[in-house]
Amino acid sequence: MARAERIRQHAAQELNVHMQERSISREKPRYQHAVIDEAQDLGAAHWKMLRAMVPEGPNDLFIVGDTHQRIYDNYVSLGSLGINIRGRSSRLTLSYRTTHEILGSALGLLGEESWDDLDDGKDSLRGYRSVLRGERPVLRSAASWEAELDLILEQVQEWRDDTGPSIAISVPERHMVADVESRLGRAG
């Protein structure tokens, strides 16, 4: 409240807040610590704002991210933005969210590809493991989108007999949803 009142007073006096001896910009950062989740999806502007809000110090930022799950093209080097993670990070390699079989299939598809580690380095999937067991995924290929729609229909018809109405279908691009809905709708 006091901070907001100081801003109002400065504005009322029509002073340049940033040029005053006790300007708001010279106040101490508001937070000592912050927890950042889904760090892989933040851009440089987000990181600059976080650094301005939380001064560098012990346990300043707790960052959770997985560049293998990045959904935006936000490639940043945290070190270049004033966020030092070198020697302070840990890589979690034990998965409780996917089965050993799914992880093995994913590794087979991805091969030796590497990803950035948010600080000018590289990361790979080497050493990842899972404690869960399940069925091995079935992978099918289609020569065209039309052929893929046929495979989707075939799979939904097979599962519908076993699972009832609860089936989800994911597609990589929004415009493909209408094609899937149309194909399934025509088949009843």
mmCIF file with all atom_site columns, C-alpha atoms in Angstrom:
data_model
loop_
_atom_site.group_PDB
_atom_site.id
_atom_site.type_symbol
_atom_site.label_atom_id
_atom_site.label_alt_id
_atom_site.label_comp_id
_atom_site.label_asym_id
_atom_site.label_entity_id
_atom_site.label_seq_id
_atom_site.pdbx_PDB_ins_code
_atom_site.Cartn_x
_atom_site.Cartn_y
_atom_site.Cartn_z
_atom_site.occupancy
_atom_site.B_iso_or_equiv
_atom_site.pdbx_formal_charge
_atom_site.auth_seq_id
_atom_site.auth_comp_id
_atom_site.auth_asym_id
_atom_site.auth_atom_id
_atom_site.pdbx_PDB_model_num
ATOM 1   C CA . MET A 1 1   ? 0.000   0.000   0.000   1.00 0.00 ? 1   MET A CA 1
ATOM 2   C CA . ALA A 1 2   ? 2.791   2.426   0.888   1.00 0.00 ? 2   ALA A CA 1
ATOM 3   C CA . ARG A 1 3   ? 4.470   1.737   -2.462  1.00 0.00 ? 3   ARG A CA 1
ATOM 4   C CA . ALA A 1 4   ? 1.261   2.477   -4.375  1.00 0.00 ? 4   ALA A CA 1
ATOM 5   C CA . GLU A 1 5   ? 0.780   5.675   -2.359  1.00 0.00 ? 5   GLU A CA 1
ATOM 6   C CA . ARG A 1 6   ? 4.316   6.868   -3.206  1.00 0.00 ? 6   ARG A CA 1
ATOM 7   C CA . ILE A 1 7   ? 3.601   6.294   -6.899  1.00 0.00 ? 7   ILE A CA 1
ATOM 8   C CA . ARG A 1 8   ? 0.372   8.335   -6.622  1.00 0.00 ? 8   ARG A CA 1
ATOM 9   C CA . GLN A 1 9   ? 2.177   11.154  -4.791  1.00 0.00 ? 9   GLN A CA 1
ATOM 10  C CA . HIS A 1 10  ? 4.904   11.320  -7.432  1.00 0.00 ? 10  HIS A CA 1
ATOM 11  C CA . ALA A 1 11  ? 2.301   11.329  -10.200 1.00 0.00 ? 11  ALA A CA 1
ATOM 12  C CA . ALA A 1 12  ? 0.318   14.067  -8.442  1.00 0.00 ? 12  ALA A CA 1
ATOM 13  C CA . GLN A 1 13  ? 3.447   16.225  -8.212  1.00 0.00 ? 13  GLN A CA 1
ATOM 14  C CA . GLU A 1 14  ? 4.071   15.584  -11.932 1.00 0.00 ? 14  GLU A CA 1
ATOM 15  C CA . LEU A 1 15  ? 7.628   14.524  -11.220 1.00 0.00 ? 15  LEU A CA 1
ATOM 16  C CA . ASN A 1 16  ? 9.649   12.178  -13.355 1.00 0.00 ? 16  ASN A CA 1
ATOM 17  C CA . VAL A 1 17  ? 9.580   9.183   -11.034 1.00 0.00 ? 17  VAL A CA 1
ATOM 18  C CA . HIS A 1 18  ? 12.802  7.728   -12.421 1.00 0.00 ? 18  HIS A CA 1
ATOM 19  C CA . MET A 1 19  ? 14.818  10.913  -11.958 1.00 0.00 ? 19  MET A CA 1
ATOM 20  C CA . GLN A 1 20  ? 13.992  11.463  -8.294  1.00 0.00 ? 20  GLN A CA 1
ATOM 21  C CA . GLU A 1 21  ? 16.455  10.548  -5.546  1.00 0.00 ? 21  GLU A CA 1
ATOM 22  C CA . ARG A 1 22  ? 13.948  8.201   -3.879  1.00 0.00 ? 22  ARG A CA 1
ATOM 23  C CA . SER A 1 23  ? 12.249  7.038   -7.030  1.00 0.00 ? 23  SER A CA 1
ATOM 24  C CA . ILE A 1 24  ? 10.207  3.872   -7.118  1.00 0.00 ? 24  ILE A CA 1
ATOM 25  C CA . SER A 1 25  ? 12.820  2.344   -9.423  1.00 0.00 ? 25  SER A CA 1
ATOM 26  C CA . ARG A 1 26  ? 15.389  2.607   -6.610  1.00 0.00 ? 26  ARG A CA 1
ATOM 27  C CA . GLU A 1 27  ? 13.218  0.710   -4.140  1.00 0.00 ? 27  GLU A CA 1
ATOM 28  C CA . LYS A 1 28  ? 14.332  -2.761  -3.109  1.00 0.00 ? 28  LYS A CA 1
ATOM 29  C CA . PRO A 1 29  ? 13.005  -5.597  -5.282  1.00 0.00 ? 29  PRO A CA 1
ATOM 30  C CA . ARG A 1 30  ? 9.622   -6.735  -4.112  1.00 0.00 ? 30  ARG A CA 1
ATOM 31  C CA . TYR A 1 31  ? 10.445  -10.458 -3.656  1.00 0.00 ? 31  TYR A CA 1
ATOM 32  C CA . GLN A 1 32  ? 13.355  -12.428 -2.240  1.00 0.00 ? 32  GLN A CA 1
ATOM 33  C CA . HIS A 1 33  ? 12.354  -15.771 -3.759  1.00 0.00 ? 33  HIS A CA 1
ATOM 34  C CA . ALA A 1 34  ? 10.222  -17.051 -6.632  1.00 0.00 ? 34  ALA A CA 1
ATOM 35  C CA . VAL A 1 35  ? 9.169   -20.455 -7.946  1.00 0.00 ? 35  VAL A CA 1
ATOM 36  C CA . ILE A 1 36  ? 9.016   -20.697 -11.734 1.00 0.00 ? 36  ILE A CA 1
ATOM 37  C CA . ASP A 1 37  ? 7.315   -23.706 -13.343 1.00 0.00 ? 37  ASP A CA 1
ATOM 38  C CA . GLU A 1 38  ? 7.248   -24.605 -17.055 1.00 0.00 ? 38  GLU A CA 1
ATOM 39  C CA . ALA A 1 39  ? 10.440  -22.557 -17.455 1.00 0.00 ? 39  ALA A CA 1
ATOM 40  C CA . GLN A 1 40  ? 11.041  -23.912 -20.965 1.00 0.00 ? 40  GLN A CA 1
ATOM 41  C CA . ASP A 1 41  ? 8.110   -21.838 -22.253 1.00 0.00 ? 41  ASP A CA 1
ATOM 42  C CA . LEU A 1 42  ? 9.295   -18.437 -20.965 1.00 0.00 ? 42  LEU A CA 1
ATOM 43  C CA . GLY A 1 43  ? 10.948  -15.909 -23.256 1.00 0.00 ? 43  GLY A CA 1
ATOM 44  C CA . ALA A 1 44  ? 13.760  -13.446 -22.589 1.00 0.00 ? 44  ALA A CA 1
ATOM 45  C CA . ALA A 1 45  ? 11.358  -10.678 -21.503 1.00 0.00 ? 45  ALA A CA 1
ATOM 46  C CA . HIS A 1 46  ? 9.817   -12.969 -18.859 1.00 0.00 ? 46  HIS A CA 1
ATOM 47  C CA . TRP A 1 47  ? 13.238  -13.837 -17.467 1.00 0.00 ? 47  TRP A CA 1
ATOM 48  C CA . LYS A 1 48  ? 14.337  -10.195 -17.381 1.00 0.00 ? 48  LYS A CA 1
ATOM 49  C CA . MET A 1 49  ? 11.186  -9.314  -15.457 1.00 0.00 ? 49  MET A CA 1
ATOM 50  C CA . LEU A 1 50  ? 11.739  -12.167 -12.986 1.00 0.00 ? 50  LEU A CA 1
ATOM 51  C CA . ARG A 1 51  ? 15.354  -11.107 -12.431 1.00 0.00 ? 51  ARG A CA 1
ATOM 52  C CA . ALA A 1 52  ? 14.211  -7.521  -11.789 1.00 0.00 ? 52  ALA A CA 1
ATOM 53  C CA . MET A 1 53  ? 11.611  -8.747  -9.277  1.00 0.00 ? 53  MET A CA 1
ATOM 54  C CA . VAL A 1 54  ? 13.966  -11.078 -7.377  1.00 0.00 ? 54  VAL A CA 1
ATOM 55  C CA . PRO A 1 55  ? 17.550  -10.022 -6.622  1.00 0.00 ? 55  PRO A CA 1
ATOM 56  C CA . GLU A 1 56  ? 20.356  -12.533 -7.053  1.00 0.00 ? 56  GLU A CA 1
ATOM 57  C CA . GLY A 1 57  ? 21.025  -14.345 -3.811  1.00 0.00 ? 57  GLY A CA 1
ATOM 58  C CA . PRO A 1 58  ? 20.784  -17.675 -2.021  1.00 0.00 ? 58  PRO A CA 1
ATOM 59  C CA . ASN A 1 59  ? 17.691  -19.594 -3.102  1.00 0.00 ? 59  ASN A CA 1
ATOM 60  C CA . ASP A 1 60  ? 16.546  -16.655 -5.232  1.00 0.00 ? 60  ASP A CA 1
ATOM 61  C CA . LEU A 1 61  ? 14.832  -18.592 -8.028  1.00 0.00 ? 61  LEU A CA 1
ATOM 62  C CA . PHE A 1 62  ? 13.562  -22.175 -7.951  1.00 0.00 ? 62  PHE A CA 1
ATOM 63  C CA . ILE A 1 63  ? 13.199  -23.084 -11.612 1.00 0.00 ? 63  ILE A CA 1
ATOM 64  C CA . VAL A 1 64  ? 11.397  -26.155 -12.952 1.00 0.00 ? 64  VAL A CA 1
ATOM 65  C CA . GLY A 1 65  ? 11.504  -26.833 -16.660 1.00 0.00 ? 65  GLY A CA 1
ATOM 66  C CA . ASP A 1 66  ? 11.961  -29.497 -19.281 1.00 0.00 ? 66  ASP A CA 1
ATOM 67  C CA . THR A 1 67  ? 13.183  -28.349 -22.676 1.00 0.00 ? 67  THR A CA 1
ATOM 68  C CA . HIS A 1 68  ? 12.030  -31.669 -24.133 1.00 0.00 ? 68  HIS A CA 1
ATOM 69  C CA . GLN A 1 69  ? 8.481   -30.399 -23.513 1.00 0.00 ? 69  GLN A CA 1
ATOM 70  C CA . ARG A 1 70  ? 8.912   -26.941 -25.047 1.00 0.00 ? 70  ARG A CA 1
ATOM 71  C CA . ILE A 1 71  ? 5.806   -25.810 -26.948 1.00 0.00 ? 71  ILE A CA 1
ATOM 72  C CA . TYR A 1 72  ? 7.041   -22.346 -28.002 1.00 0.00 ? 72  TYR A CA 1
ATOM 73  C CA . ASP A 1 73  ? 10.209  -21.305 -29.781 1.00 0.00 ? 73  ASP A CA 1
ATOM 74  C CA . ASN A 1 74  ? 11.598  -19.524 -26.695 1.00 0.00 ? 74  ASN A CA 1
ATOM 75  C CA . TYR A 1 75  ? 15.274  -20.359 -26.763 1.00 0.00 ? 75  TYR A CA 1
ATOM 76  C CA . VAL A 1 76  ? 17.111  -18.423 -24.077 1.00 0.00 ? 76  VAL A CA 1
ATOM 77  C CA . SER A 1 77  ? 20.392  -18.573 -22.223 1.00 0.00 ? 77  SER A CA 1
ATOM 78  C CA . LEU A 1 78  ? 19.589  -17.894 -18.584 1.00 0.00 ? 78  LEU A CA 1
ATOM 79  C CA . GLY A 1 79  ? 23.203  -16.975 -17.804 1.00 0.00 ? 79  GLY A CA 1
ATOM 80  C CA . SER A 1 80  ? 23.136  -14.186 -20.382 1.00 0.00 ? 80  SER A CA 1
ATOM 81  C CA . LEU A 1 81  ? 20.014  -12.788 -18.670 1.00 0.00 ? 81  LEU A CA 1
ATOM 82  C CA . GLY A 1 82  ? 21.572  -12.621 -15.202 1.00 0.00 ? 82  GLY A CA 1
ATOM 83  C CA . ILE A 1 83  ? 20.237  -15.943 -13.948 1.00 0.00 ? 83  ILE A CA 1
ATOM 84  C CA . ASN A 1 84  ? 23.052  -18.235 -12.875 1.00 0.00 ? 84  ASN A CA 1
ATOM 85  C CA . ILE A 1 85  ? 22.093  -21.922 -12.932 1.00 0.00 ? 85  ILE A CA 1
ATOM 86  C CA . ARG A 1 86  ? 25.502  -23.465 -13.698 1.00 0.00 ? 86  ARG A CA 1
ATOM 87  C CA . GLY A 1 87  ? 26.417  -25.934 -10.981 1.00 0.00 ? 87  GLY A CA 1
ATOM 88  C CA . ARG A 1 88  ? 23.062  -25.350 -9.300  1.00 0.00 ? 88  ARG A CA 1
ATOM 89  C CA . SER A 1 89  ? 20.801  -27.490 -11.474 1.00 0.00 ? 89  SER A CA 1
ATOM 90  C CA . SER A 1 90  ? 19.669  -31.094 -11.213 1.00 0.00 ? 90  SER A CA 1
ATOM 91  C CA . ARG A 1 91  ? 18.450  -33.365 -13.955 1.00 0.00 ? 91  ARG A CA 1
ATOM 92  C CA . LEU A 1 92  ? 15.533  -35.593 -12.998 1.00 0.00 ? 92  LEU A CA 1
ATOM 93  C CA . THR A 1 93  ? 15.694  -38.832 -14.970 1.00 0.00 ? 93  THR A CA 1
ATOM 94  C CA . LEU A 1 94  ? 13.143  -41.078 -13.213 1.00 0.00 ? 94  LEU A CA 1
ATOM 95  C CA . SER A 1 95  ? 9.663   -40.809 -14.705 1.00 0.00 ? 95  SER A CA 1
ATOM 96  C CA . TYR A 1 96  ? 6.507   -41.622 -12.794 1.00 0.00 ? 96  TYR A CA 1
ATOM 97  C CA . ARG A 1 97  ? 4.266   -40.303 -15.585 1.00 0.00 ? 97  ARG A CA 1
ATOM 98  C CA . THR A 1 98  ? 4.947   -42.668 -18.463 1.00 0.00 ? 98  THR A CA 1
ATOM 99  C CA . THR A 1 99  ? 5.632   -46.357 -18.852 1.00 0.00 ? 99  THR A CA 1
ATOM 100 C CA . HIS A 1 100 ? 8.943   -47.990 -19.599 1.00 0.00 ? 100 HIS A CA 1
ATOM 101 C CA . GLU A 1 101 ? 7.516   -49.140 -22.934 1.00 0.00 ? 101 GLU A CA 1
ATOM 102 C CA . ILE A 1 102 ? 6.361   -45.669 -24.009 1.00 0.00 ? 102 ILE A CA 1
ATOM 103 C CA . LEU A 1 103 ? 9.699   -44.164 -22.971 1.00 0.00 ? 103 LEU A CA 1
ATOM 104 C CA . GLY A 1 104 ? 11.569  -46.848 -24.936 1.00 0.00 ? 104 GLY A CA 1
ATOM 105 C CA . SER A 1 105 ? 9.478   -46.205 -28.044 1.00 0.00 ? 105 SER A CA 1
ATOM 106 C CA . ALA A 1 106 ? 10.008  -42.442 -27.749 1.00 0.00 ? 106 ALA A CA 1
ATOM 107 C CA . LEU A 1 107 ? 13.762  -42.906 -27.400 1.00 0.00 ? 107 LEU A CA 1
ATOM 108 C CA . GLY A 1 108 ? 13.753  -45.129 -30.477 1.00 0.00 ? 108 GLY A CA 1
ATOM 109 C CA . LEU A 1 109 ? 11.952  -42.453 -32.491 1.00 0.00 ? 109 LEU A CA 1
ATOM 110 C CA . LEU A 1 110 ? 14.104  -39.568 -31.269 1.00 0.00 ? 110 LEU A CA 1
ATOM 111 C CA . GLY A 1 111 ? 17.463  -41.307 -31.504 1.00 0.00 ? 111 GLY A CA 1
ATOM 112 C CA . GLU A 1 112 ? 20.450  -39.271 -30.410 1.00 0.00 ? 112 GLU A CA 1
ATOM 113 C CA . GLU A 1 113 ? 18.777  -35.875 -30.760 1.00 0.00 ? 113 GLU A CA 1
ATOM 114 C CA . SER A 1 114 ? 19.757  -33.239 -28.211 1.00 0.00 ? 114 SER A CA 1
ATOM 115 C CA . TRP A 1 115 ? 18.049  -30.172 -26.773 1.00 0.00 ? 115 TRP A CA 1
ATOM 116 C CA . ASP A 1 116 ? 19.282  -26.970 -25.213 1.00 0.00 ? 116 ASP A CA 1
ATOM 117 C CA . ASP A 1 117 ? 19.580  -26.903 -21.412 1.00 0.00 ? 117 ASP A CA 1
ATOM 118 C CA . LEU A 1 118 ? 18.466  -23.257 -20.949 1.00 0.00 ? 118 LEU A CA 1
ATOM 119 C CA . ASP A 1 119 ? 22.060  -22.121 -20.481 1.00 0.00 ? 119 ASP A CA 1
ATOM 120 C CA . ASP A 1 120 ? 24.029  -22.526 -23.732 1.00 0.00 ? 120 ASP A CA 1
ATOM 121 C CA . GLY A 1 121 ? 24.550  -26.242 -23.163 1.00 0.00 ? 121 GLY A CA 1
ATOM 122 C CA . LYS A 1 122 ? 22.992  -29.399 -24.560 1.00 0.00 ? 122 LYS A CA 1
ATOM 123 C CA . ASP A 1 123 ? 20.834  -32.079 -22.943 1.00 0.00 ? 123 ASP A CA 1
ATOM 124 C CA . SER A 1 124 ? 19.833  -35.524 -24.174 1.00 0.00 ? 124 SER A CA 1
ATOM 125 C CA . LEU A 1 125 ? 17.468  -38.244 -23.037 1.00 0.00 ? 125 LEU A CA 1
ATOM 126 C CA . ARG A 1 126 ? 20.319  -40.556 -22.012 1.00 0.00 ? 126 ARG A CA 1
ATOM 127 C CA . GLY A 1 127 ? 19.760  -42.039 -18.584 1.00 0.00 ? 127 GLY A CA 1
ATOM 128 C CA . TYR A 1 128 ? 15.993  -41.513 -18.427 1.00 0.00 ? 128 TYR A CA 1
ATOM 129 C CA . ARG A 1 129 ? 14.012  -44.416 -17.004 1.00 0.00 ? 129 ARG A CA 1
ATOM 130 C CA . SER A 1 130 ? 10.515  -45.268 -15.819 1.00 0.00 ? 130 SER A CA 1
ATOM 131 C CA . VAL A 1 131 ? 9.192   -47.370 -12.961 1.00 0.00 ? 131 VAL A CA 1
ATOM 132 C CA . LEU A 1 132 ? 5.812   -48.036 -14.596 1.00 0.00 ? 132 LEU A CA 1
ATOM 133 C CA . ARG A 1 133 ? 5.114   -50.924 -16.952 1.00 0.00 ? 133 ARG A CA 1
ATOM 134 C CA . GLY A 1 134 ? 2.472   -51.183 -19.635 1.00 0.00 ? 134 GLY A CA 1
ATOM 135 C CA . GLU A 1 135 ? 1.726   -52.282 -23.146 1.00 0.00 ? 135 GLU A CA 1
ATOM 136 C CA . ARG A 1 136 ? 4.142   -51.398 -25.914 1.00 0.00 ? 136 ARG A CA 1
ATOM 137 C CA . PRO A 1 137 ? 2.741   -48.586 -28.073 1.00 0.00 ? 137 PRO A CA 1
ATOM 138 C CA . VAL A 1 138 ? 1.551   -49.489 -31.551 1.00 0.00 ? 138 VAL A CA 1
ATOM 139 C CA . LEU A 1 139 ? 3.005   -47.194 -34.191 1.00 0.00 ? 139 LEU A CA 1
ATOM 140 C CA . ARG A 1 140 ? 1.402   -46.931 -37.605 1.00 0.00 ? 140 ARG A CA 1
ATOM 141 C CA . SER A 1 141 ? 2.453   -44.868 -40.563 1.00 0.00 ? 141 SER A CA 1
ATOM 142 C CA . ALA A 1 142 ? 0.317   -43.278 -43.234 1.00 0.00 ? 142 ALA A CA 1
ATOM 143 C CA . ALA A 1 143 ? 1.411   -41.960 -46.607 1.00 0.00 ? 143 ALA A CA 1
ATOM 144 C CA . SER A 1 144 ? -1.062  -39.046 -46.545 1.00 0.00 ? 144 SER A CA 1
ATOM 145 C CA . TRP A 1 145 ? -3.411  -37.150 -44.247 1.00 0.00 ? 145 TRP A CA 1
ATOM 146 C CA . GLU A 1 146 ? -6.365  -38.962 -45.840 1.00 0.00 ? 146 GLU A CA 1
ATOM 147 C CA . ALA A 1 147 ? -4.749  -42.321 -45.084 1.00 0.00 ? 147 ALA A CA 1
ATOM 148 C CA . GLU A 1 148 ? -4.079  -41.170 -41.534 1.00 0.00 ? 148 GLU A CA 1
ATOM 149 C CA . LEU A 1 149 ? -7.743  -40.223 -41.122 1.00 0.00 ? 149 LEU A CA 1
ATOM 150 C CA . ASP A 1 150 ? -8.650  -43.764 -42.232 1.00 0.00 ? 150 ASP A CA 1
ATOM 151 C CA . LEU A 1 151 ? -6.306  -45.177 -39.558 1.00 0.00 ? 151 LEU A CA 1
ATOM 152 C CA . ILE A 1 152 ? -7.809  -42.889 -36.899 1.00 0.00 ? 152 ILE A CA 1
ATOM 153 C CA . LEU A 1 153 ? -11.312 -44.072 -37.817 1.00 0.00 ? 153 LEU A CA 1
ATOM 154 C CA . GLU A 1 154 ? -10.229 -47.709 -37.757 1.00 0.00 ? 154 GLU A CA 1
ATOM 155 C CA . GLN A 1 155 ? -8.606  -47.316 -34.331 1.00 0.00 ? 155 GLN A CA 1
ATOM 156 C CA . VAL A 1 156 ? -11.570 -45.450 -32.817 1.00 0.00 ? 156 VAL A CA 1
ATOM 157 C CA . GLN A 1 157 ? -13.960 -48.133 -34.066 1.00 0.00 ? 157 GLN A CA 1
ATOM 158 C CA . GLU A 1 158 ? -11.766 -50.820 -32.480 1.00 0.00 ? 158 GLU A CA 1
ATOM 159 C CA . TRP A 1 159 ? -11.476 -49.013 -29.145 1.00 0.00 ? 159 TRP A CA 1
ATOM 160 C CA . ARG A 1 160 ? -15.118 -47.980 -29.045 1.00 0.00 ? 160 ARG A CA 1
ATOM 161 C CA . ASP A 1 161 ? -16.146 -51.594 -28.628 1.00 0.00 ? 161 ASP A CA 1
ATOM 162 C CA . ASP A 1 162 ? -13.797 -51.945 -25.625 1.00 0.00 ? 162 ASP A CA 1
ATOM 163 C CA . THR A 1 163 ? -13.805 -48.560 -23.888 1.00 0.00 ? 163 THR A CA 1
ATOM 164 C CA . GLY A 1 164 ? -17.123 -46.893 -24.611 1.00 0.00 ? 164 GLY A CA 1
ATOM 165 C CA . PRO A 1 165 ? -17.387 -43.206 -25.450 1.00 0.00 ? 165 PRO A CA 1
ATOM 166 C CA . SER A 1 166 ? -14.222 -41.934 -23.684 1.00 0.00 ? 166 SER A CA 1
ATOM 167 C CA . ILE A 1 167 ? -11.634 -41.632 -26.425 1.00 0.00 ? 167 ILE A CA 1
ATOM 168 C CA . ALA A 1 168 ? -9.427  -38.584 -27.041 1.00 0.00 ? 168 ALA A CA 1
ATOM 169 C CA . ILE A 1 169 ? -7.734  -37.770 -30.329 1.00 0.00 ? 169 ILE A CA 1
ATOM 170 C CA . SER A 1 170 ? -4.892  -35.275 -30.563 1.00 0.00 ? 170 SER A CA 1
ATOM 171 C CA . VAL A 1 171 ? -3.683  -33.653 -33.741 1.00 0.00 ? 171 VAL A CA 1
ATOM 172 C CA . PRO A 1 172 ? -0.674  -31.380 -34.231 1.00 0.00 ? 172 PRO A CA 1
ATOM 173 C CA . GLU A 1 173 ? -2.545  -28.435 -35.740 1.00 0.00 ? 173 GLU A CA 1
ATOM 174 C CA . ARG A 1 174 ? -5.923  -26.892 -34.922 1.00 0.00 ? 174 ARG A CA 1
ATOM 175 C CA . HIS A 1 175 ? -7.221  -26.956 -38.507 1.00 0.00 ? 175 HIS A CA 1
ATOM 176 C CA . MET A 1 176 ? -6.949  -30.775 -38.508 1.00 0.00 ? 176 MET A CA 1
ATOM 177 C CA . VAL A 1 177 ? -9.640  -31.091 -35.820 1.00 0.00 ? 177 VAL A CA 1
ATOM 178 C CA . ALA A 1 178 ? -12.442 -30.403 -38.327 1.00 0.00 ? 178 ALA A CA 1
ATOM 179 C CA . ASP A 1 179 ? -11.135 -33.135 -40.647 1.00 0.00 ? 179 ASP A CA 1
ATOM 180 C CA . VAL A 1 180 ? -11.126 -35.691 -37.814 1.00 0.00 ? 180 VAL A CA 1
ATOM 181 C CA . GLU A 1 181 ? -14.580 -34.648 -36.619 1.00 0.00 ? 181 GLU A CA 1
ATOM 182 C CA . SER A 1 182 ? -15.948 -34.856 -40.157 1.00 0.00 ? 182 SER A CA 1
ATOM 183 C CA . ARG A 1 183 ? -14.459 -38.303 -40.835 1.00 0.00 ? 183 ARG A CA 1
ATOM 184 C CA . LEU A 1 184 ? -15.711 -39.723 -37.533 1.00 0.00 ? 184 LEU A CA 1
ATOM 185 C CA . GLY A 1 185 ? -19.113 -38.053 -37.956 1.00 0.00 ? 185 GLY A CA 1
ATOM 186 C CA . ARG A 1 186 ? -19.623 -39.542 -41.405 1.00 0.00 ? 186 ARG A CA 1
ATOM 187 C CA . ALA A 1 187 ? -18.867 -42.986 -39.948 1.00 0.00 ? 187 ALA A CA 1
ATOM 188 C CA . GLY A 1 188 ? -21.390 -42.490 -37.168 1.00 0.00 ? 188 GLY A CA 1
#
